[in-house]
């Protein structure tokens, strides 16, 4: 008889959270005010399938620190401080499920600042046109040389991507970076969601993967890891921003006929000026980790009143994409059908990759236009009998059914920036002056 395969093992990560918290982050440090929360569950197979780090416990230490905004150490005991062997390799991972507890000093407990639950997976922004968005794209593109910082792809297939989503607003990014800042001069505090430091110039498909939490970027060295923990050939203090994927088995196979075309762990091209501060990469990385390995216990913890009183509300009218529900993500994630995980493209000849990207982009645009046409057709049917009124709807008039359904029109980003013929996209014109121009 063939024996049953061994049960998959996992590492469960716990961190201390306060039971009560004042809006000004004045935290009672008494032990009775703190409780352990099971935050992450990491299948040990993850470290074998994905090249996240040569030293898995160092990576775990960084990850839970990024999730909580603190710096501490891992122990196998909740009540005693016995630091794990950070130099252990993937081959040393346990054969049985392991619980790890993240201990921090009282000083670090005062710094705890997890992500608001509304921050997760909301970086796929709409195409609504506004002067700030056009300016943001221009500034990020100029800083990054007009090419994707990951793949080197040219500007026409790139987006200026917010690391902390635009819909979070200025108050959120100010609170998060100010509380997580470790720079006495406040040089890593970002107060404007459209600050160039909150952006990266990325190809459109990597933008989608980032927004869905499939990938993120790891800055090293950090408090837990040296760059040599990712690349043994690198110096520990070498500054590097590395692309990481959190899912395996995604390939270019059905677009570019090779499943071996992707090598994970590529460094980004880092600009010497106005590069995002490390804490924004930490926030983005934590977002992806929570999306893939976060627990319902952590989710429920962050929904407690103690945290809801801290997190600023999402900017509900922020470029008309304030809170995004799953249907929003479903629409903006239509390009997910291409199953791209572009991390990076080093084995694909550049000319063939350009063709693959162009074909994928055209297919995604065609699907999106078809979806828009369906919406517009439904809208027109609702407007029967009010054709005269509806005839002006695209210029901001709109009959009652249209306004109730929120079906307005907008000019596409490409039309405004490049002076090309306007397209009609689903969400509508936010500023009728832009369309008139």
Tab-separated table of C-alpha atoms in Angstrom:
chain	number	residue	atom	x	y	z
A	1	UNK	CA	0.000	0.000	0.000
A	2	UNK	CA	1.277	3.434	-0.929
A	3	UNK	CA	1.458	5.606	2.208
A	4	UNK	CA	-0.495	8.823	2.302
A	5	UNK	CA	1.551	11.881	1.445
A	6	UNK	CA	2.541	13.971	4.454
A	7	UNK	CA	0.126	16.738	5.380
A	8	UNK	CA	1.235	20.147	4.139
A	9	UNK	CA	2.979	22.138	6.818
A	10	UNK	CA	2.644	25.818	7.503
A	11	UNK	CA	4.074	28.598	9.624
A	12	UNK	CA	1.565	30.674	11.578
A	13	UNK	CA	2.670	34.178	12.530
A	14	UNK	CA	1.219	35.920	15.594
A	15	UNK	CA	1.650	39.551	16.677
A	16	UNK	CA	0.529	41.570	19.698
A	17	UNK	CA	-2.264	44.111	19.214
A	18	UNK	CA	-3.688	46.548	21.778
A	19	UNK	CA	-7.212	46.101	23.044
A	20	UNK	CA	-7.709	49.864	23.430
A	21	UNK	CA	-6.147	52.739	21.573
A	22	UNK	CA	-6.613	56.500	21.632
A	23	UNK	CA	-6.923	58.426	18.352
A	24	UNK	CA	-3.554	60.074	19.024
A	25	UNK	CA	-1.928	56.608	19.364
A	26	UNK	CA	-1.495	56.995	23.119
A	27	UNK	CA	-1.323	53.286	23.953
A	28	UNK	CA	-1.625	51.638	27.348
A	29	UNK	CA	1.459	49.401	27.556
A	30	UNK	CA	0.174	47.258	30.412
A	31	UNK	CA	0.306	43.572	29.449
A	32	UNK	CA	-3.433	43.205	30.088
A	33	UNK	CA	-4.112	45.617	27.210
A	34	UNK	CA	-2.408	43.406	24.641
A	35	UNK	CA	-3.455	40.167	23.008
A	36	UNK	CA	-2.007	37.837	20.383
A	37	UNK	CA	-3.547	37.919	16.919
A	38	UNK	CA	-2.905	35.203	14.356
A	39	UNK	CA	-1.987	37.444	11.410
A	40	UNK	CA	-0.481	35.285	8.657
A	41	UNK	CA	-0.411	31.651	7.600
A	42	UNK	CA	2.510	30.761	5.334
A	43	UNK	CA	2.616	27.311	3.698
A	44	UNK	CA	6.202	26.095	3.891
A	45	UNK	CA	5.863	25.099	0.253
A	46	UNK	CA	5.756	28.809	-0.518
A	47	UNK	CA	9.440	29.169	0.251
A	48	UNK	CA	10.253	26.318	-2.098
A	49	UNK	CA	7.985	27.473	-4.933
A	50	UNK	CA	8.881	31.159	-4.767
A	51	UNK	CA	12.374	32.656	-4.388
A	52	UNK	CA	11.437	35.068	-1.624
A	53	UNK	CA	14.637	34.794	0.404
A	54	UNK	CA	17.606	32.559	1.100
A	55	UNK	CA	16.797	33.014	4.805
A	56	UNK	CA	13.049	32.414	5.339
A	57	UNK	CA	12.924	33.525	8.989
A	58	UNK	CA	14.526	36.836	8.108
A	59	UNK	CA	11.881	37.335	5.436
A	60	UNK	CA	9.090	36.433	7.884
A	61	UNK	CA	10.506	38.896	10.399
A	62	UNK	CA	10.464	41.646	7.773
A	63	UNK	CA	6.952	40.761	6.611
A	64	UNK	CA	5.275	40.843	10.020
A	65	UNK	CA	7.158	44.073	10.734
A	66	UNK	CA	5.758	45.569	7.523
A	67	UNK	CA	2.249	44.421	8.446
A	68	UNK	CA	2.372	46.002	11.918
A	69	UNK	CA	4.729	48.923	11.263
A	70	UNK	CA	7.070	47.768	14.039
A	71	UNK	CA	10.525	46.216	14.422
A	72	UNK	CA	10.812	43.146	16.619
A	73	UNK	CA	11.985	39.559	16.784
A	74	UNK	CA	10.470	36.129	16.229
A	75	UNK	CA	10.183	33.547	18.983
A	76	UNK	CA	8.598	30.107	19.188
A	77	UNK	CA	7.071	31.044	22.555
A	78	UNK	CA	4.377	33.631	23.272
A	79	UNK	CA	5.509	34.261	26.845
A	80	UNK	CA	9.289	34.011	26.599
A	81	UNK	CA	11.789	35.560	24.267
A	82	UNK	CA	13.753	32.874	22.457
A	83	UNK	CA	14.860	34.226	19.095
A	84	UNK	CA	14.688	31.866	16.140
A	85	UNK	CA	17.760	31.059	14.058
A	86	UNK	CA	17.598	33.760	11.394
A	87	UNK	CA	20.387	32.093	9.446
A	88	UNK	CA	18.354	28.939	8.864
A	89	UNK	CA	17.815	28.148	5.199
A	90	UNK	CA	14.775	26.873	3.323
A	91	UNK	CA	16.130	23.359	3.828
A	92	UNK	CA	15.823	23.880	7.596
A	93	UNK	CA	12.107	24.654	7.544
A	94	UNK	CA	10.088	22.517	9.970
A	95	UNK	CA	8.452	19.259	8.955
A	96	UNK	CA	5.510	20.121	11.206
A	97	UNK	CA	3.318	23.189	11.547
A	98	UNK	CA	5.082	25.918	13.507
A	99	UNK	CA	3.724	28.908	15.442
A	100	UNK	CA	5.942	31.987	15.641
A	101	UNK	CA	5.353	34.992	17.905
A	102	UNK	CA	6.550	38.485	17.062
A	103	UNK	CA	7.847	40.233	20.187
A	104	UNK	CA	8.504	43.975	20.324
A	105	UNK	CA	9.770	46.405	22.950
A	106	UNK	CA	7.457	48.912	24.623
A	107	UNK	CA	8.929	51.628	22.439
A	108	UNK	CA	8.041	49.673	19.334
A	109	UNK	CA	4.566	48.892	20.654
A	110	UNK	CA	3.908	52.638	20.642
A	111	UNK	CA	4.665	52.625	16.912
A	112	UNK	CA	2.168	49.948	15.880
A	113	UNK	CA	0.300	51.111	12.789
A	114	UNK	CA	-1.187	48.362	10.614
A	115	UNK	CA	-2.847	48.970	7.277
A	116	UNK	CA	-6.462	50.016	7.292
A	117	UNK	CA	-8.659	47.208	5.917
A	118	UNK	CA	-9.873	49.571	3.183
A	119	UNK	CA	-6.322	49.815	1.812
A	120	UNK	CA	-6.202	46.298	0.480
A	121	UNK	CA	-6.079	45.642	-3.250
A	122	UNK	CA	-7.273	49.076	-4.336
A	123	UNK	CA	-4.347	50.236	-6.428
A	124	UNK	CA	-6.072	49.473	-9.747
A	125	UNK	CA	-7.244	52.998	-10.435
A	126	UNK	CA	-9.880	54.124	-12.891
A	127	UNK	CA	-9.230	56.032	-16.094
A	128	UNK	CA	-11.109	59.110	-14.901
A	129	UNK	CA	-9.282	62.157	-16.192
A	130	UNK	CA	-8.266	65.018	-13.941
A	131	UNK	CA	-5.436	67.546	-14.008
A	132	UNK	CA	-3.783	65.983	-10.915
A	133	UNK	CA	-3.742	62.575	-12.575
A	134	UNK	CA	-2.183	63.924	-15.769
A	135	UNK	CA	0.426	65.813	-13.743
A	136	UNK	CA	1.163	62.732	-11.621
A	137	UNK	CA	1.792	60.623	-14.711
A	138	UNK	CA	4.060	63.244	-16.227
A	139	UNK	CA	6.164	63.637	-13.075
A	140	UNK	CA	6.528	59.893	-12.438
A	141	UNK	CA	7.387	59.252	-16.089
A	142	UNK	CA	10.013	62.001	-16.039
A	143	UNK	CA	11.617	60.646	-12.879
A	144	UNK	CA	11.722	57.076	-14.195
A	145	UNK	CA	12.999	58.006	-17.648
A	146	UNK	CA	9.741	57.276	-19.449
A	147	UNK	CA	10.164	53.492	-19.184
A	148	UNK	CA	8.843	50.751	-16.914
A	149	UNK	CA	11.202	50.486	-13.948
A	150	UNK	CA	10.763	46.699	-13.929
A	151	UNK	CA	10.836	45.654	-17.577
A	152	UNK	CA	12.202	48.642	-19.447
A	153	UNK	CA	9.086	48.771	-21.644
A	154	UNK	CA	8.370	52.062	-23.377
A	155	UNK	CA	5.973	54.754	-22.145
A	156	UNK	CA	2.946	53.920	-24.383
A	157	UNK	CA	2.372	50.661	-22.495
A	158	UNK	CA	3.047	52.089	-19.034
A	159	UNK	CA	1.021	53.605	-16.199
A	160	UNK	CA	2.032	55.868	-13.358
A	161	UNK	CA	1.016	53.629	-10.452
A	162	UNK	CA	0.214	54.777	-6.904
A	163	UNK	CA	1.834	52.577	-4.251
A	164	UNK	CA	-0.808	53.718	-1.761
A	165	UNK	CA	-4.000	53.882	-3.801
A	166	UNK	CA	-5.281	57.282	-4.912
A	167	UNK	CA	-8.681	56.582	-3.377
A	168	UNK	CA	-7.095	56.493	0.098
A	169	UNK	CA	-6.541	60.246	-0.021
A	170	UNK	CA	-4.076	62.637	1.547
A	171	UNK	CA	-5.173	62.134	5.148
A	172	UNK	CA	-4.554	58.390	5.020
A	173	UNK	CA	-1.074	58.477	3.477
A	174	UNK	CA	-0.072	61.336	5.788
A	175	UNK	CA	-1.193	59.435	8.900
A	176	UNK	CA	0.405	56.166	7.811
A	177	UNK	CA	3.789	57.550	6.779
A	178	UNK	CA	3.988	60.013	9.661
A	179	UNK	CA	3.408	57.317	12.259
A	180	UNK	CA	5.714	54.815	10.550
A	181	UNK	CA	8.474	57.338	9.879
A	182	UNK	CA	11.881	56.656	11.402
A	183	UNK	CA	13.521	59.741	9.941
A	184	UNK	CA	14.009	62.422	12.605
A	185	UNK	CA	13.735	65.060	9.876
A	186	UNK	CA	10.510	63.541	8.506
A	187	UNK	CA	12.026	63.035	5.070
A	188	UNK	CA	10.007	59.865	4.517
A	189	UNK	CA	6.648	61.450	5.369
A	190	UNK	CA	4.373	61.803	2.349
A	191	UNK	CA	1.410	64.170	2.744
A	192	UNK	CA	0.032	64.233	-0.812
A	193	UNK	CA	-1.371	61.070	-2.402
A	194	UNK	CA	-0.197	62.433	-5.771
A	195	UNK	CA	3.351	63.064	-4.590
A	196	UNK	CA	5.780	61.619	-7.132
A	197	UNK	CA	7.286	59.629	-4.245
A	198	UNK	CA	4.065	57.627	-4.090
A	199	UNK	CA	4.434	56.476	-7.680
A	200	UNK	CA	6.194	53.988	-9.927
A	201	UNK	CA	6.171	53.852	-13.715
A	202	UNK	CA	5.102	50.293	-14.578
A	203	UNK	CA	3.763	48.513	-17.630
A	204	UNK	CA	-0.013	48.167	-17.597
A	205	UNK	CA	-0.143	44.453	-16.912
A	206	UNK	CA	2.242	44.582	-13.966
A	207	UNK	CA	0.042	47.417	-12.686
A	208	UNK	CA	-2.892	45.003	-12.719
A	209	UNK	CA	-0.910	42.272	-10.948
A	210	UNK	CA	0.236	44.770	-8.317
A	211	UNK	CA	-3.300	46.002	-7.780
A	212	UNK	CA	-4.593	42.474	-7.330
A	213	UNK	CA	-1.909	41.736	-4.740
A	214	UNK	CA	-0.085	39.186	-6.886
A	215	UNK	CA	3.258	40.958	-6.631
A	216	UNK	CA	5.099	43.688	-4.743
A	217	UNK	CA	8.556	45.199	-4.395
A	218	UNK	CA	10.993	44.606	-1.546
A	219	UNK	CA	13.539	47.258	-0.575
A	220	UNK	CA	16.802	46.010	0.936
A	221	UNK	CA	18.625	46.349	3.183
A	222	UNK	CA	15.897	46.726	5.789
A	223	UNK	CA	15.775	46.140	9.537
A	224	UNK	CA	15.502	42.356	9.071
A	225	UNK	CA	17.278	41.562	5.810
A	226	UNK	CA	20.397	42.365	3.857
A	227	UNK	CA	20.431	42.294	0.079
A	228	UNK	CA	22.627	39.184	0.266
A	229	UNK	CA	19.651	37.366	1.825
A	230	UNK	CA	18.023	37.656	-1.590
A	231	UNK	CA	21.102	37.365	-3.749
A	232	UNK	CA	24.169	35.685	-2.178
A	233	UNK	CA	26.369	37.425	-4.742
A	234	UNK	CA	25.269	40.880	-3.559
A	235	UNK	CA	26.782	42.966	-0.796
A	236	UNK	CA	24.581	43.068	2.355
A	237	UNK	CA	24.349	46.874	2.210
A	238	UNK	CA	23.707	47.167	-1.529
A	239	UNK	CA	20.518	49.162	-2.105
A	240	UNK	CA	18.111	47.146	-4.192
A	241	UNK	CA	14.379	47.046	-4.920
A	242	UNK	CA	13.390	43.512	-5.881
A	243	UNK	CA	10.222	42.314	-7.620
A	244	UNK	CA	8.503	39.456	-5.778
A	245	UNK	CA	5.540	37.319	-6.762
A	246	UNK	CA	3.197	35.796	-4.197
A	247	UNK	CA	1.678	33.207	-6.512
A	248	UNK	CA	3.368	30.470	-8.489
A	249	UNK	CA	2.314	28.746	-11.688
A	250	UNK	CA	1.269	31.886	-13.567
A	251	UNK	CA	2.945	32.211	-16.933
A	252	UNK	CA	2.878	33.765	-20.375
A	253	UNK	CA	2.170	30.373	-21.891
A	254	UNK	CA	-1.056	31.151	-23.713
A	255	UNK	CA	0.247	34.474	-25.036
A	256	UNK	CA	3.903	33.697	-25.485
A	257	UNK	CA	4.387	29.994	-25.985
A	258	UNK	CA	6.859	29.297	-23.209
A	259	UNK	CA	6.217	28.740	-19.519
A	260	UNK	CA	9.916	29.257	-18.785
A	261	UNK	CA	9.908	32.894	-19.869
A	262	UNK	CA	9.782	34.453	-16.413
A	263	UNK	CA	12.553	34.691	-13.864
A	264	UNK	CA	11.453	36.024	-10.501
A	265	UNK	CA	13.457	38.324	-8.268
A	266	UNK	CA	14.509	41.034	-10.719
A	267	UNK	CA	15.722	44.386	-9.365
A	268	UNK	CA	13.941	47.583	-10.320
A	269	UNK	CA	15.681	50.519	-11.911
A	270	UNK	CA	16.006	52.937	-8.983
A	271	UNK	CA	15.920	56.670	-9.588
A	272	UNK	CA	18.394	58.839	-7.730
A	273	UNK	CA	15.794	61.550	-7.004
A	274	UNK	CA	12.342	61.451	-5.441
A	275	UNK	CA	12.337	57.648	-5.207
A	276	UNK	CA	9.545	56.334	-2.936
A	277	UNK	CA	10.622	56.053	0.704
A	278	UNK	CA	11.070	52.563	2.086
A	279	UNK	CA	7.956	52.781	4.244
A	280	UNK	CA	5.760	53.075	1.130
A	281	UNK	CA	7.308	49.919	-0.292
A	282	UNK	CA	6.730	48.293	3.114
A	283	UNK	CA	3.046	49.264	2.980
A	284	UNK	CA	2.695	47.952	-0.562
A	285	UNK	CA	4.500	44.715	0.290
A	286	UNK	CA	2.398	44.181	3.424
A	287	UNK	CA	-0.717	44.711	1.317
A	288	UNK	CA	0.285	41.895	-1.031
A	289	UNK	CA	1.270	39.574	1.804
A	290	UNK	CA	-2.047	40.121	3.591
A	291	UNK	CA	-3.965	39.551	0.353
A	292	UNK	CA	-2.310	36.146	-0.085
A	293	UNK	CA	-1.488	34.946	3.424
A	294	UNK	CA	-3.579	37.096	5.768
A	295	UNK	CA	-6.018	35.466	8.176
A	296	UNK	CA	-9.644	36.207	8.928
A	297	UNK	CA	-8.539	36.853	12.517
A	298	UNK	CA	-6.369	39.747	11.352
A	299	UNK	CA	-9.173	41.050	9.171
A	300	UNK	CA	-11.586	41.007	12.097
A	301	UNK	CA	-9.038	42.672	14.372
A	302	UNK	CA	-8.667	45.618	12.010
A	303	UNK	CA	-12.435	45.979	11.768
A	304	UNK	CA	-12.697	46.515	15.511
A	305	UNK	CA	-13.785	49.935	16.720
A	306	UNK	CA	-10.370	50.509	18.292
A	307	UNK	CA	-8.834	50.697	14.799
A	308	UNK	CA	-11.750	52.223	12.941
A	309	UNK	CA	-11.362	55.307	15.117
A	310	UNK	CA	-7.764	55.630	13.896
A	311	UNK	CA	-8.021	55.068	10.161
A	312	UNK	CA	-9.244	58.052	8.142
A	313	UNK	CA	-12.286	57.212	6.034
A	314	UNK	CA	-11.618	56.466	2.376
A	315	UNK	CA	-11.961	59.547	0.200
A	316	UNK	CA	-15.432	58.741	-1.061
A	317	UNK	CA	-15.376	61.332	-3.850
A	318	UNK	CA	-11.676	60.958	-4.597
A	319	UNK	CA	-11.590	61.043	-8.377
A	320	UNK	CA	-14.908	59.192	-8.248
A	321	UNK	CA	-13.286	55.889	-7.372
A	322	UNK	CA	-13.375	56.202	-3.571
A	323	UNK	CA	-14.302	52.806	-2.154
A	324	UNK	CA	-13.964	49.949	-4.616
A	325	UNK	CA	-16.147	46.933	-4.085
A	326	UNK	CA	-15.487	43.552	-5.700
A	327	UNK	CA	-17.468	44.535	-8.782
A	328	UNK	CA	-15.126	47.488	-9.335
A	329	UNK	CA	-12.134	45.183	-9.021
A	330	UNK	CA	-13.811	42.709	-11.354
A	331	UNK	CA	-14.092	45.373	-14.031
A	332	UNK	CA	-10.647	46.860	-13.591
A	333	UNK	CA	-9.201	43.393	-13.248
A	334	UNK	CA	-10.408	42.286	-16.683
A	335	UNK	CA	-6.838	42.319	-17.860
A	336	UNK	CA	-6.219	39.585	-15.322
A	337	UNK	CA	-7.516	37.222	-18.004
A	338	UNK	CA	-4.098	37.531	-19.667
A	339	UNK	CA	-2.537	35.833	-16.629
A	340	UNK	CA	0.526	38.030	-16.874
A	341	UNK	CA	3.070	37.987	-14.073
A	342	UNK	CA	5.776	40.109	-15.635
A	343	UNK	CA	8.632	39.548	-13.184
A	344	UNK	CA	10.596	40.137	-15.422
A	345	UNK	CA	11.017	39.336	-19.123
A	346	UNK	CA	14.721	38.725	-19.339
A	347	UNK	CA	14.452	35.554	-21.440
A	348	UNK	CA	12.067	37.035	-24.017
A	349	UNK	CA	13.612	38.886	-26.962
A	350	UNK	CA	12.559	42.558	-26.675
A	351	UNK	CA	10.902	42.713	-30.106
A	352	UNK	CA	8.821	39.593	-29.434
A	353	UNK	CA	7.873	40.861	-25.991
A	354	UNK	CA	6.670	44.149	-27.456
A	355	UNK	CA	4.365	42.177	-29.760
A	356	UNK	CA	3.111	40.013	-26.890
A	357	UNK	CA	2.345	43.056	-24.748
A	358	UNK	CA	0.646	44.865	-27.621
A	359	UNK	CA	-1.543	41.857	-28.421
A	360	UNK	CA	-2.492	41.416	-24.765
A	361	UNK	CA	-3.277	45.113	-24.430
A	362	UNK	CA	-5.465	45.117	-27.548
A	363	UNK	CA	-7.346	42.040	-26.355
A	364	UNK	CA	-7.962	43.634	-22.965
A	365	UNK	CA	-9.108	46.907	-24.540
A	366	UNK	CA	-11.492	45.053	-26.865
A	367	UNK	CA	-13.035	43.183	-23.949
A	368	UNK	CA	-13.373	46.395	-21.953
A	369	UNK	CA	-15.036	48.238	-24.853
A	370	UNK	CA	-17.495	45.397	-25.296
A	371	UNK	CA	-18.336	45.623	-21.609
A	372	UNK	CA	-18.826	49.386	-21.918
A	373	UNK	CA	-21.079	48.996	-24.936
A	374	UNK	CA	-23.265	46.604	-22.972
A	375	UNK	CA	-23.535	49.156	-20.170
A	376	UNK	CA	-24.376	51.967	-22.584
A	377	UNK	CA	-27.000	49.831	-24.329
A	378	UNK	CA	-28.671	49.103	-20.990
A	379	UNK	CA	-28.509	52.778	-20.156
A	380	UNK	CA	-30.143	53.818	-23.429
A	381	UNK	CA	-32.960	51.347	-22.871
A	382	UNK	CA	-33.656	52.927	-19.491
A	383	UNK	CA	-33.819	56.305	-21.144
A	384	UNK	CA	-36.564	55.412	-23.663
A	385	UNK	CA	-39.231	58.062	-23.689
A	386	UNK	CA	-36.760	60.698	-22.510
A	387	UNK	CA	-34.556	60.739	-25.600
A	388	UNK	CA	-34.434	64.496	-25.844
A	389	UNK	CA	-33.152	64.797	-22.288
A	390	UNK	CA	-30.819	61.873	-22.623
A	391	UNK	CA	-29.346	63.310	-25.777
A	392	UNK	CA	-27.583	65.834	-23.592
A	393	UNK	CA	-26.612	63.326	-20.929
A	394	UNK	CA	-23.072	62.896	-22.163
A	395	UNK	CA	-22.487	66.589	-21.527
A	396	UNK	CA	-23.591	66.467	-17.942
A	397	UNK	CA	-27.387	66.750	-18.287
A	398	UNK	CA	-28.713	63.268	-17.872
A	399	UNK	CA	-32.197	62.022	-17.147
A	400	UNK	CA	-33.195	60.795	-13.724
A	401	UNK	CA	-32.624	57.083	-14.409
A	402	UNK	CA	-29.136	57.839	-15.722
A	403	UNK	CA	-28.196	59.909	-12.711
A	404	UNK	CA	-29.599	57.331	-10.335
A	405	UNK	CA	-27.454	54.637	-11.914
A	406	UNK	CA	-24.394	56.863	-11.935
A	407	UNK	CA	-23.823	56.208	-15.642
A	408	UNK	CA	-21.833	59.210	-16.739
A	409	UNK	CA	-19.186	59.442	-19.402
A	410	UNK	CA	-15.520	60.282	-19.363
A	411	UNK	CA	-12.685	60.996	-21.710
A	412	UNK	CA	-9.911	58.434	-21.616
A	413	UNK	CA	-6.531	59.287	-20.160
A	414	UNK	CA	-4.856	58.711	-23.519
A	415	UNK	CA	-7.082	61.262	-25.233
A	416	UNK	CA	-6.204	64.039	-22.815
A	417	UNK	CA	-2.513	63.338	-22.581
A	418	UNK	CA	-1.750	62.555	-26.214
A	419	UNK	CA	-4.273	64.767	-27.978
A	420	UNK	CA	-5.790	61.762	-29.696
A	421	UNK	CA	-9.418	61.109	-30.535
A	422	UNK	CA	-11.445	60.566	-27.375
A	423	UNK	CA	-12.772	57.170	-26.392
A	424	UNK	CA	-15.818	56.571	-24.264
A	425	UNK	CA	-15.123	54.590	-21.128
A	426	UNK	CA	-17.522	53.196	-18.593
A	427	UNK	CA	-17.321	55.442	-15.633
A	428	UNK	CA	-18.127	58.778	-17.159
A	429	UNK	CA	-16.903	62.312	-17.489
A	430	UNK	CA	-15.994	63.695	-14.126
A	431	UNK	CA	-15.190	67.109	-15.530
A	432	UNK	CA	-17.245	68.144	-18.543
A	433	UNK	CA	-14.711	70.862	-19.332
A	434	UNK	CA	-12.158	68.166	-20.202
A	435	UNK	CA	-14.541	66.613	-22.746
A	436	UNK	CA	-15.398	69.968	-24.265
A	437	UNK	CA	-11.727	70.602	-24.859
